[in-house]
Tab-separated table of C-alpha atoms and ligand atoms in Angstrom:
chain	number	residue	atom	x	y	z
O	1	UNK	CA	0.760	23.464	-13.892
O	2	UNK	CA	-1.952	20.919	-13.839
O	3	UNK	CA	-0.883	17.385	-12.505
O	4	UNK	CA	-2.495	15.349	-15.576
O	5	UNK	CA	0.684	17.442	-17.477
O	6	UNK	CA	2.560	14.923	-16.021
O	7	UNK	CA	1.061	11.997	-17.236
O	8	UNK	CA	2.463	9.929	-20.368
O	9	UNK	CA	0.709	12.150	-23.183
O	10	UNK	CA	-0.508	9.127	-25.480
O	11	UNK	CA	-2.619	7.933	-22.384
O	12	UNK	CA	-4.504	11.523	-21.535
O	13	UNK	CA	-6.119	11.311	-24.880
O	14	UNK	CA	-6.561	7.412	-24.771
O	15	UNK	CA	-10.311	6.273	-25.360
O	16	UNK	CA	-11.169	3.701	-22.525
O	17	UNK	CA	-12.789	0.599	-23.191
O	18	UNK	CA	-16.149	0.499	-22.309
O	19	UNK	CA	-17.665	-2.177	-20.577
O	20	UNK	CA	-21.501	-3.139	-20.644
O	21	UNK	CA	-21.900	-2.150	-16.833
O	22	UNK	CA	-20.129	0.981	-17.311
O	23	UNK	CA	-21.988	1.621	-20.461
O	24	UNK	CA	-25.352	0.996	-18.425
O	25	UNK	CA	-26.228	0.172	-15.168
O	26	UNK	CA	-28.872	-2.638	-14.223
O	27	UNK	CA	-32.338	-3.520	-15.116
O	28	UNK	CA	-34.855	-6.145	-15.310
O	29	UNK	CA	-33.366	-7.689	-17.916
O	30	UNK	CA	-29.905	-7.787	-18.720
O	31	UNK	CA	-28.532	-8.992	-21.937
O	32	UNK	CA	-25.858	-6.222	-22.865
O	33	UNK	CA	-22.443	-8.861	-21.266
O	34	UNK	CA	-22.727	-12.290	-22.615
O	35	UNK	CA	-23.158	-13.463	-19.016
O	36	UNK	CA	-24.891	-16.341	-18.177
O	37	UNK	CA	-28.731	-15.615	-17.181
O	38	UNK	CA	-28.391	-18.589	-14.336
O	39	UNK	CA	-27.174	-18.264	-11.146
O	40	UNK	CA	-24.037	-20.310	-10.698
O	41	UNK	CA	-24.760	-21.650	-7.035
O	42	UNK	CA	-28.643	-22.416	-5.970
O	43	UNK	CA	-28.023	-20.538	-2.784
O	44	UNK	CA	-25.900	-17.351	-4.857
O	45	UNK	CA	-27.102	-14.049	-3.498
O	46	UNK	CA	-24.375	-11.949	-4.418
O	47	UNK	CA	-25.557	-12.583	-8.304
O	48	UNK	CA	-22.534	-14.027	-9.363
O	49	UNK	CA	-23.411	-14.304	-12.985
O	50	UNK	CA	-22.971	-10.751	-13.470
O	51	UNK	CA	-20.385	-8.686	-13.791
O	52	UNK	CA	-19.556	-6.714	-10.927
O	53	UNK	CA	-20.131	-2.784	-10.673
O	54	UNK	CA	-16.161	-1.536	-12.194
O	55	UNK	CA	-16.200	0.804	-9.296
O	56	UNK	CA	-19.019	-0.055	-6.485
O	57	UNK	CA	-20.887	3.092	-5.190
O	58	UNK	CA	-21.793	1.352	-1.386
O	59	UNK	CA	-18.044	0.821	-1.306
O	60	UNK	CA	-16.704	4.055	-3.065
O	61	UNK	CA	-19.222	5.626	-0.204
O	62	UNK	CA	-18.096	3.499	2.470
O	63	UNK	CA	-14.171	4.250	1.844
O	64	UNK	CA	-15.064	7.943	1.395
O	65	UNK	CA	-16.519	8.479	4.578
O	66	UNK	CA	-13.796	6.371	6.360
O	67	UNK	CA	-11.159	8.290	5.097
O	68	UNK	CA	-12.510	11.572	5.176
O	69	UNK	CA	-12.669	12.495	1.544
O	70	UNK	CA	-15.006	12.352	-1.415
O	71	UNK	CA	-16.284	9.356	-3.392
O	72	UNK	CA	-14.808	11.336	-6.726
O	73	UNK	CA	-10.979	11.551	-5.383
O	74	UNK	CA	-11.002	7.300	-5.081
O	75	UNK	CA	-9.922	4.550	-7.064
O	76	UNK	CA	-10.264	0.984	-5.590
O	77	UNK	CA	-8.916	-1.731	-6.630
O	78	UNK	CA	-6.880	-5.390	-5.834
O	79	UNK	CA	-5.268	-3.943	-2.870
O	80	UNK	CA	-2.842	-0.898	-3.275
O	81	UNK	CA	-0.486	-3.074	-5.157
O	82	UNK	CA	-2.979	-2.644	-7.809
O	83	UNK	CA	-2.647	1.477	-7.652
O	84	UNK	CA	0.861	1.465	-7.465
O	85	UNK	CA	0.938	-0.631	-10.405
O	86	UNK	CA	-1.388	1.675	-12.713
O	87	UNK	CA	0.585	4.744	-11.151
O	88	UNK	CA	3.679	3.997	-12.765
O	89	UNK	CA	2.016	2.978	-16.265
O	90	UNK	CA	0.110	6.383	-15.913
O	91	UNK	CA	2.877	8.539	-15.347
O	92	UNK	CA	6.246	6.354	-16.363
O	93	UNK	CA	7.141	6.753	-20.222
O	94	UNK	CA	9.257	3.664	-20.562
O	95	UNK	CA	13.959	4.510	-21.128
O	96	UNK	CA	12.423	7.870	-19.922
O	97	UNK	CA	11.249	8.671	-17.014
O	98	UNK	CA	12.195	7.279	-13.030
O	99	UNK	CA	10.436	6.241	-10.092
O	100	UNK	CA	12.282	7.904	-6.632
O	101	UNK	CA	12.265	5.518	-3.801
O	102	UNK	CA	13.987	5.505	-0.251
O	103	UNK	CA	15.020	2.197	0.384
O	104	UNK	CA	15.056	-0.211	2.728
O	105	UNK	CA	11.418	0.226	1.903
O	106	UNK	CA	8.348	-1.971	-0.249
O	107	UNK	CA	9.374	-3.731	-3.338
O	108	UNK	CA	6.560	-3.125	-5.322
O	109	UNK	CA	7.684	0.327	-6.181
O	110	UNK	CA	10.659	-0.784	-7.640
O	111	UNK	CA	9.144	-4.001	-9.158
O	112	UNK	CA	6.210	-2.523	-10.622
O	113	UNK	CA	8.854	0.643	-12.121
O	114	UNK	CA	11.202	-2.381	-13.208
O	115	UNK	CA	7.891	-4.189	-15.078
O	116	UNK	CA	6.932	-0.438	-16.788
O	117	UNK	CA	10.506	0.222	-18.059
O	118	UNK	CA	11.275	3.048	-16.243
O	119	UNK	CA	14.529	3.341	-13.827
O	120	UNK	CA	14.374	3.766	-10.053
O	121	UNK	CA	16.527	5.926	-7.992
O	122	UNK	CA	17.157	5.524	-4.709
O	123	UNK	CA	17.929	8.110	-2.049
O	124	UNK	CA	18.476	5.779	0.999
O	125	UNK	CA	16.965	6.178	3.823
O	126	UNK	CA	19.405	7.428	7.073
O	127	UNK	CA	19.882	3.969	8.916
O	128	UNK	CA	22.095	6.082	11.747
O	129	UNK	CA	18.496	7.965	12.749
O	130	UNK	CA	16.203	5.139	12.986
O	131	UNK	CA	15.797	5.135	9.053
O	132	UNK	CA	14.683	8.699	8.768
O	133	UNK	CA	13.489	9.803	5.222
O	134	UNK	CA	16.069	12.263	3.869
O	135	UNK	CA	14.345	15.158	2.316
O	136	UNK	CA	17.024	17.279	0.927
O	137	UNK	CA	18.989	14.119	-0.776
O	138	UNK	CA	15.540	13.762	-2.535
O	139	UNK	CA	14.724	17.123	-3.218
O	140	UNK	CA	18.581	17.244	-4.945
O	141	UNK	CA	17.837	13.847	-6.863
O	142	UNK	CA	15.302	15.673	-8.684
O	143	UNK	CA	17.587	17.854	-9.896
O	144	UNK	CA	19.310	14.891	-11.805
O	145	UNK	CA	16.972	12.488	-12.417
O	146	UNK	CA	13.484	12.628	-14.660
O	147	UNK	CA	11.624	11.561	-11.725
O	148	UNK	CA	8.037	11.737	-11.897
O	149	UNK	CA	6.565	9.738	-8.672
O	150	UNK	CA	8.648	9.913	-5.692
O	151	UNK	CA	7.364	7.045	-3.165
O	152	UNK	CA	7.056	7.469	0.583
O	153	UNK	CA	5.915	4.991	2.953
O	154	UNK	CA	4.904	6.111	6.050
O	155	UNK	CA	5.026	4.192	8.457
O	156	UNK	CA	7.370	2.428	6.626
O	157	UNK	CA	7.705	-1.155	5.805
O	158	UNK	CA	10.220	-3.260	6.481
O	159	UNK	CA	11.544	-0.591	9.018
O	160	UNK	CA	8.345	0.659	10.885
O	161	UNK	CA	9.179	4.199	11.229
O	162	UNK	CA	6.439	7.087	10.530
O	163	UNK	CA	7.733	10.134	8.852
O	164	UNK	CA	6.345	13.707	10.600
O	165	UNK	CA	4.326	15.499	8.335
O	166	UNK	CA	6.172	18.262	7.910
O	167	UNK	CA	8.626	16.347	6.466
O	168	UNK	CA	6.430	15.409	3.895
O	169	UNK	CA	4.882	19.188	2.860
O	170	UNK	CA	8.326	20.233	2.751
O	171	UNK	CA	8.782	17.462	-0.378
O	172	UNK	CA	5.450	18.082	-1.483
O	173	UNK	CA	5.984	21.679	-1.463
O	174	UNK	CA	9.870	21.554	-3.256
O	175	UNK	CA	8.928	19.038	-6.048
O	176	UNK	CA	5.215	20.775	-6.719
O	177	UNK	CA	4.763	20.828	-10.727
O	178	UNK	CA	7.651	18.377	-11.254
O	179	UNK	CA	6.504	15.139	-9.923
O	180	UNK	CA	3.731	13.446	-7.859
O	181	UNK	CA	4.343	12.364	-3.925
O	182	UNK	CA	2.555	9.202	-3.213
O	183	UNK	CA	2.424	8.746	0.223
O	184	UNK	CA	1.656	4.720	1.240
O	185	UNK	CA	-0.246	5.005	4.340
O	186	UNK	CA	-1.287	1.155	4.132
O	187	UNK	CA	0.030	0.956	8.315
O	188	UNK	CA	-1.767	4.492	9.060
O	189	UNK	CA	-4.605	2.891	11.693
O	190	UNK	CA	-1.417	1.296	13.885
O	191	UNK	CA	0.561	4.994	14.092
O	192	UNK	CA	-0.108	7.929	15.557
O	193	UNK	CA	0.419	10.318	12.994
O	194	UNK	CA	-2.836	11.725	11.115
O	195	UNK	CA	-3.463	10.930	7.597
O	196	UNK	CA	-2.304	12.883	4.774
O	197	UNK	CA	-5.535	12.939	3.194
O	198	UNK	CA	-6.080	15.915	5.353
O	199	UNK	CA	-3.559	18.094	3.027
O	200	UNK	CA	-5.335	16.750	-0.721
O	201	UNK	CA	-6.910	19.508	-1.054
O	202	UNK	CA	-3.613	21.755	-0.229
O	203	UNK	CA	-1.008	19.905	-2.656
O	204	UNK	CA	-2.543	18.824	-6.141
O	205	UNK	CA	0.671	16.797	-6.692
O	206	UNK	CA	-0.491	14.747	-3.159
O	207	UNK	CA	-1.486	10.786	-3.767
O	208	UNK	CA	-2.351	8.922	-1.327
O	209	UNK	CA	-2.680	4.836	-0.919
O	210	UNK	CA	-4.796	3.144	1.677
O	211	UNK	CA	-5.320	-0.233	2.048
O	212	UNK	CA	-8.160	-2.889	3.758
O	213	UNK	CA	-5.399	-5.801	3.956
O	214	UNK	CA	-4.300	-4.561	7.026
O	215	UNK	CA	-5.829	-3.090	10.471
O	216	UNK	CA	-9.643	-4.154	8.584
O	217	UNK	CA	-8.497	-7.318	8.573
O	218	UNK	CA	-9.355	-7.920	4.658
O	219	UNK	CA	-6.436	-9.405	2.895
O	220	UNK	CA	-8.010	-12.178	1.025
O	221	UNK	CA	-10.465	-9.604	0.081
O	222	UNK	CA	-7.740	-7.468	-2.063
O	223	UNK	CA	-8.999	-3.944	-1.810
O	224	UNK	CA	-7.107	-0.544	-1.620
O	225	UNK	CA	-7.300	2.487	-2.379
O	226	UNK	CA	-5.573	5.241	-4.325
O	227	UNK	CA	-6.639	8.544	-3.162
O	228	UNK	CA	-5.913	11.538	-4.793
O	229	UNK	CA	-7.387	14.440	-7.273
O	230	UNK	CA	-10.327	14.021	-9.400
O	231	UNK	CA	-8.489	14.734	-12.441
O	232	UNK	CA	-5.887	12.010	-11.241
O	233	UNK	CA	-8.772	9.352	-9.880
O	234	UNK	CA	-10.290	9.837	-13.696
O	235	UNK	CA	-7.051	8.710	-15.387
O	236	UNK	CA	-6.327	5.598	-13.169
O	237	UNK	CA	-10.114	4.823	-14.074
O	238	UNK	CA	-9.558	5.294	-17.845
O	239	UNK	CA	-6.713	2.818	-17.692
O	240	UNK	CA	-8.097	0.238	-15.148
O	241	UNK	CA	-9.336	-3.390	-15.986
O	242	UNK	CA	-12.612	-3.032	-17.103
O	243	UNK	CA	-13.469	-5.087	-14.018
O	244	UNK	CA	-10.874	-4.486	-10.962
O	245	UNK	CA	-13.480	-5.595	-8.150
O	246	UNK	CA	-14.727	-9.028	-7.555
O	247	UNK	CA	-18.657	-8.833	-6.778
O	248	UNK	CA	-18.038	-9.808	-2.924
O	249	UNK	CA	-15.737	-6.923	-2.463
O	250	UNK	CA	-18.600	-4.573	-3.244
O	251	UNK	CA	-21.020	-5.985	-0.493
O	252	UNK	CA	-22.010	-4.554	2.235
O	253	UNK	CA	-20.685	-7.388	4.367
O	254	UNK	CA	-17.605	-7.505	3.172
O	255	UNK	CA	-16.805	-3.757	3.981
O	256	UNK	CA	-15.358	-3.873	7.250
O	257	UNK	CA	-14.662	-2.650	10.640
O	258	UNK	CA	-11.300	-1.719	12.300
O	259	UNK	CA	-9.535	-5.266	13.835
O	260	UNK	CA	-7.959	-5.273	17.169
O	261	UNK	CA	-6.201	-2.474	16.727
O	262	UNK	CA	-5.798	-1.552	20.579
O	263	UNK	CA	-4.501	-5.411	21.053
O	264	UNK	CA	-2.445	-4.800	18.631
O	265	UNK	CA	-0.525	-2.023	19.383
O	266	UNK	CA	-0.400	-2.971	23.272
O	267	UNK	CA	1.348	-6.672	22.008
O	268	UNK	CA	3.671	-4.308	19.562
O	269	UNK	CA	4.673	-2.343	23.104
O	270	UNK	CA	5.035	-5.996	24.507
O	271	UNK	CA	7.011	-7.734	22.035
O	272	UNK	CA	9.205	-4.485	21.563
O	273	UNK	CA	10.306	-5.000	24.990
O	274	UNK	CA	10.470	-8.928	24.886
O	275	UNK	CA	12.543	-8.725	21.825
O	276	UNK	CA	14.696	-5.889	23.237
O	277	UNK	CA	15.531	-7.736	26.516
O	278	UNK	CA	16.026	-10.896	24.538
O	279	UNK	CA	19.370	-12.669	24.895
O	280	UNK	CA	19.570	-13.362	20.839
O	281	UNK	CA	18.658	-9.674	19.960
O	282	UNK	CA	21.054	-7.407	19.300
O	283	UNK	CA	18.631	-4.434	18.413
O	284	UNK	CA	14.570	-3.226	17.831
O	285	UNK	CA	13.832	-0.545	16.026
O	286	UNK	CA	10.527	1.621	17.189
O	287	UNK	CA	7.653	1.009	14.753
O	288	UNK	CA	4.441	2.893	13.981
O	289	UNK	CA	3.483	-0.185	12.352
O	290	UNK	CA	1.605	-3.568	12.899
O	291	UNK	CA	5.220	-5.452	12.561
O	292	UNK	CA	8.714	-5.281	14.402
O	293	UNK	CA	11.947	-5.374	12.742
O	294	UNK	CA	14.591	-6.445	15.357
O	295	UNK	CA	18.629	-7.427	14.845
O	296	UNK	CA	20.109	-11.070	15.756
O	297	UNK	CA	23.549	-12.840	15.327
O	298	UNK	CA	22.693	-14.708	12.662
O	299	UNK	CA	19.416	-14.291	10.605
O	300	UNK	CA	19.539	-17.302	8.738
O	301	UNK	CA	20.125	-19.346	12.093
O	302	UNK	CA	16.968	-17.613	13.623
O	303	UNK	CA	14.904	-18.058	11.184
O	304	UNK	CA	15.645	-21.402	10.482
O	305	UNK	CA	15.055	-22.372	14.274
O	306	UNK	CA	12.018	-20.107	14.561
O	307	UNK	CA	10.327	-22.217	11.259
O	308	UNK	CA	11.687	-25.508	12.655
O	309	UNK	CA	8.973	-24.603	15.848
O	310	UNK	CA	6.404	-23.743	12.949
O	311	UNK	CA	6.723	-19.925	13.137
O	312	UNK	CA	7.088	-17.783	10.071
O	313	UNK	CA	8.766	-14.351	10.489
O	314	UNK	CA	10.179	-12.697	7.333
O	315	UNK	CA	14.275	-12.323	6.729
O	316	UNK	CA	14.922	-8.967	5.407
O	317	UNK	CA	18.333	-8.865	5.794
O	318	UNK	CA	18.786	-8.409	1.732
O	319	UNK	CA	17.100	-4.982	2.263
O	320	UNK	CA	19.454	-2.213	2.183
O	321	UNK	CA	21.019	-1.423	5.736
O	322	UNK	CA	19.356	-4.478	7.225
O	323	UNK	CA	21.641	-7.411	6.988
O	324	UNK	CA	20.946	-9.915	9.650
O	325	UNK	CA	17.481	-8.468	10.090
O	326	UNK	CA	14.193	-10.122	10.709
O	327	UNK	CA	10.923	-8.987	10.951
O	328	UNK	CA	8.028	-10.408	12.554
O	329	UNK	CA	4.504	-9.025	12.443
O	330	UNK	CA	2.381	-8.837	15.588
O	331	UNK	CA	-0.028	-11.518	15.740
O	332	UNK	CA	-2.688	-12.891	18.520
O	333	UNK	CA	-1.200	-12.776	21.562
O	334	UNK	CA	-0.663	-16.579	22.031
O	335	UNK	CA	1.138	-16.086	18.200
O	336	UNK	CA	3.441	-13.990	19.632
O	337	UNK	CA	4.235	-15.788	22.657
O	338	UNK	CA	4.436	-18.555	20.569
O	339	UNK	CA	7.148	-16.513	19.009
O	340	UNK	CA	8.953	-15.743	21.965
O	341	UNK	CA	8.771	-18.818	23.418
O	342	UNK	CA	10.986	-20.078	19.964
O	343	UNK	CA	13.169	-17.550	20.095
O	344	UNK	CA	14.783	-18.891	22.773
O	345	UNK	CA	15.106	-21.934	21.179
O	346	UNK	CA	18.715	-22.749	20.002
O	347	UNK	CA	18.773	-22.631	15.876
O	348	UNK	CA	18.395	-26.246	14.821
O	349	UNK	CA	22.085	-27.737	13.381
V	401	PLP	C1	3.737	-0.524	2.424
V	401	PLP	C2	2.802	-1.405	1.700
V	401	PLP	N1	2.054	-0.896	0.703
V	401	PLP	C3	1.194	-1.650	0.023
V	401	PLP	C4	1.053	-2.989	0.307
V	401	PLP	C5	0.111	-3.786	-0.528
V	401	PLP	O1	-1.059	-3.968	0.144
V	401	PLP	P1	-2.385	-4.497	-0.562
V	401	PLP	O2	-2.078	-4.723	-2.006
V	401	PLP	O3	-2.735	-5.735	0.148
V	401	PLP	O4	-3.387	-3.400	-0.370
V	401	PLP	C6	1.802	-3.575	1.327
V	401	PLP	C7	1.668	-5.002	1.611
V	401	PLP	O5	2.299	-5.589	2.440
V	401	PLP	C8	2.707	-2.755	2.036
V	401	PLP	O6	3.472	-3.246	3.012
């Protein structure tokens, strides 16, 4: 079975709209966009009064060869919300068709599913094993359900944990001509598990999202990436705006290099143990990812005193099997003693 099968059938036969840089390139003189011939800034050399390329080649090239795959089986775009987003219009027929996520996990799935029309079923993840993704409970939802993208973050966010590979084949492997696996690696450079995009060539019905918000250090930039096959990449492209990318995204300076990452993970390992030895905390859980989610008393109370010392962590105790839960993502190292030091504090009356 070929994987565009699954796609809604008005939208593999849709004609894109064309847009003057798609239609042709650049030249001397460009009067094919209605844009203004004059630079808006005297000092602009990004061009700014042009519409940018819909899909940049330095960056397409740049991605490709960071992520080991080829220019062809990429679609970037504003940040891998962006993907996700176009995923479920690509592939969810509205009161038809379901979205299979393993919560407590991102809420864009769900939101962007919710936005589309379609319903979203939920095969918990196993909070007694360190929030381990539960394979045959998914496989058996598919039984039941129209599912047609089943979402797995690895590692996971809010909860940090990677899921092994094989875990992942084995879904890829049971669902294969049913639905598409898209597999969020957008906390891949802080774990220790390889990438997925190793296996795209293996499983047709493999997707795989990447992101530059995070270890690059590029969140204001908004650019991910949905990786995946050609035949895929060329639908998300047919139903793209015509102009995802701002021009900046495209430079070459923007297109960056790794951030930290050893400090990073070494003040994870540090503020794992902090937190874990820390009179208010009740429990850490191990992450894979650039963020700890740890237990107190009262999550409210600690986040309240942690903000009254001018530090934001997140409260995700309304996430499924997290109540009292917050989670704090690893910052400078002064940031997170900074942290610790407020901690301590008692919770403001
Ligand atoms: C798991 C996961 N996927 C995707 C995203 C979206 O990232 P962006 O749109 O910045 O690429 C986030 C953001 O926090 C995330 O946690």
């Amino acid at each position: 079975m070929n994987v565009l099968d699954l796609a809604r059938p008005e939208l593999r036969h849709l004609k894109p709209y064309s847009s003057a840089r798609m239609e042709a390139g650049r030249a001397s003189v460009m009067l094919n966009a209605n844009e203004s011939p004059y630079a808006p800034f005297s000092d602009d050399t990004l061009g700014l009064n042009r519409y940018p390329d819909p899909q940049p080649a330095v960056l397409l090239d740049r991605l490709a060869d960071i992520y080991g795959v080829r220019p062809e089986q990429l679609f970037v775009g504003r940040g891998s919300d962006e993907a996700i987003d176009l995923l479920v219009r690509a592939f969810c027929r509205a009161e038809l068709d379901a979205v299979l996520i393993s919560p407590p996990t991102f809420g864009m799935y769900a939101v962007a599913a919710a936005v589309q029309g379609a319903a979203v079923v939920s095969v918990p993840l196993r909070a007694a094993d360190d929030f381990a993704l539960d394979v045959p409970a998914l496989l058996a939802a598919l039984t039941v359900h129209p599912i047609k993208l089943i979402f797995v973050c690895t590692p996971n966010n809010p909860t940090g944990a990677s899921v092994p590979i094989a875990q992942i084949t084995e879904l890829l492997a049971g669902v294969a001509g049913r639905a598409l696996v898209v597999v969020d690696e957008a906390y891949a450079e802080f774990a220790d598990t390889p990438s997925l995009t190793q296996m795209l060539d293996l499983y047709p019905n493999l997707l795989v999202l990447r992101t530059l918000s995070k270890a690059y250090g590029l969140a204001g930039a908004r650019i991910g990436a949905l990786i995946a096959a050609n035949s895929i990449i060329s639908l998300i492209r047919r139903i793209m705006a015509p102009y995802p990318l701002a021009t900046p995204c495209g430079a070459d300076a923007t297109i960056a290099r790794l951030q930290h990452l050893q400090t990073t993970r070494t003040e994870r390992q540090r503020l794992s143990a902090a937190l874990a030895a820390h009179p208010a905390v009740r429990h850490v859980w191990p992450s894979a990812a650039n963020f700890l989610v740890f237990r107190v008393d009262d999550a409210k109370a600690s986040w309240n005193g942690l903000i009254n010392a001018g530090v934001i962590v997140r409260d995700v105790s309304h996430y499924l099997g997290l109540a009292n839960c917050l989670r704090v993502s690893i910052g400078a190292p002064q940031e997170n003693d900074a942290f610790l030091a407020a901690l301590t504090r008692p919770p403001a009356a």
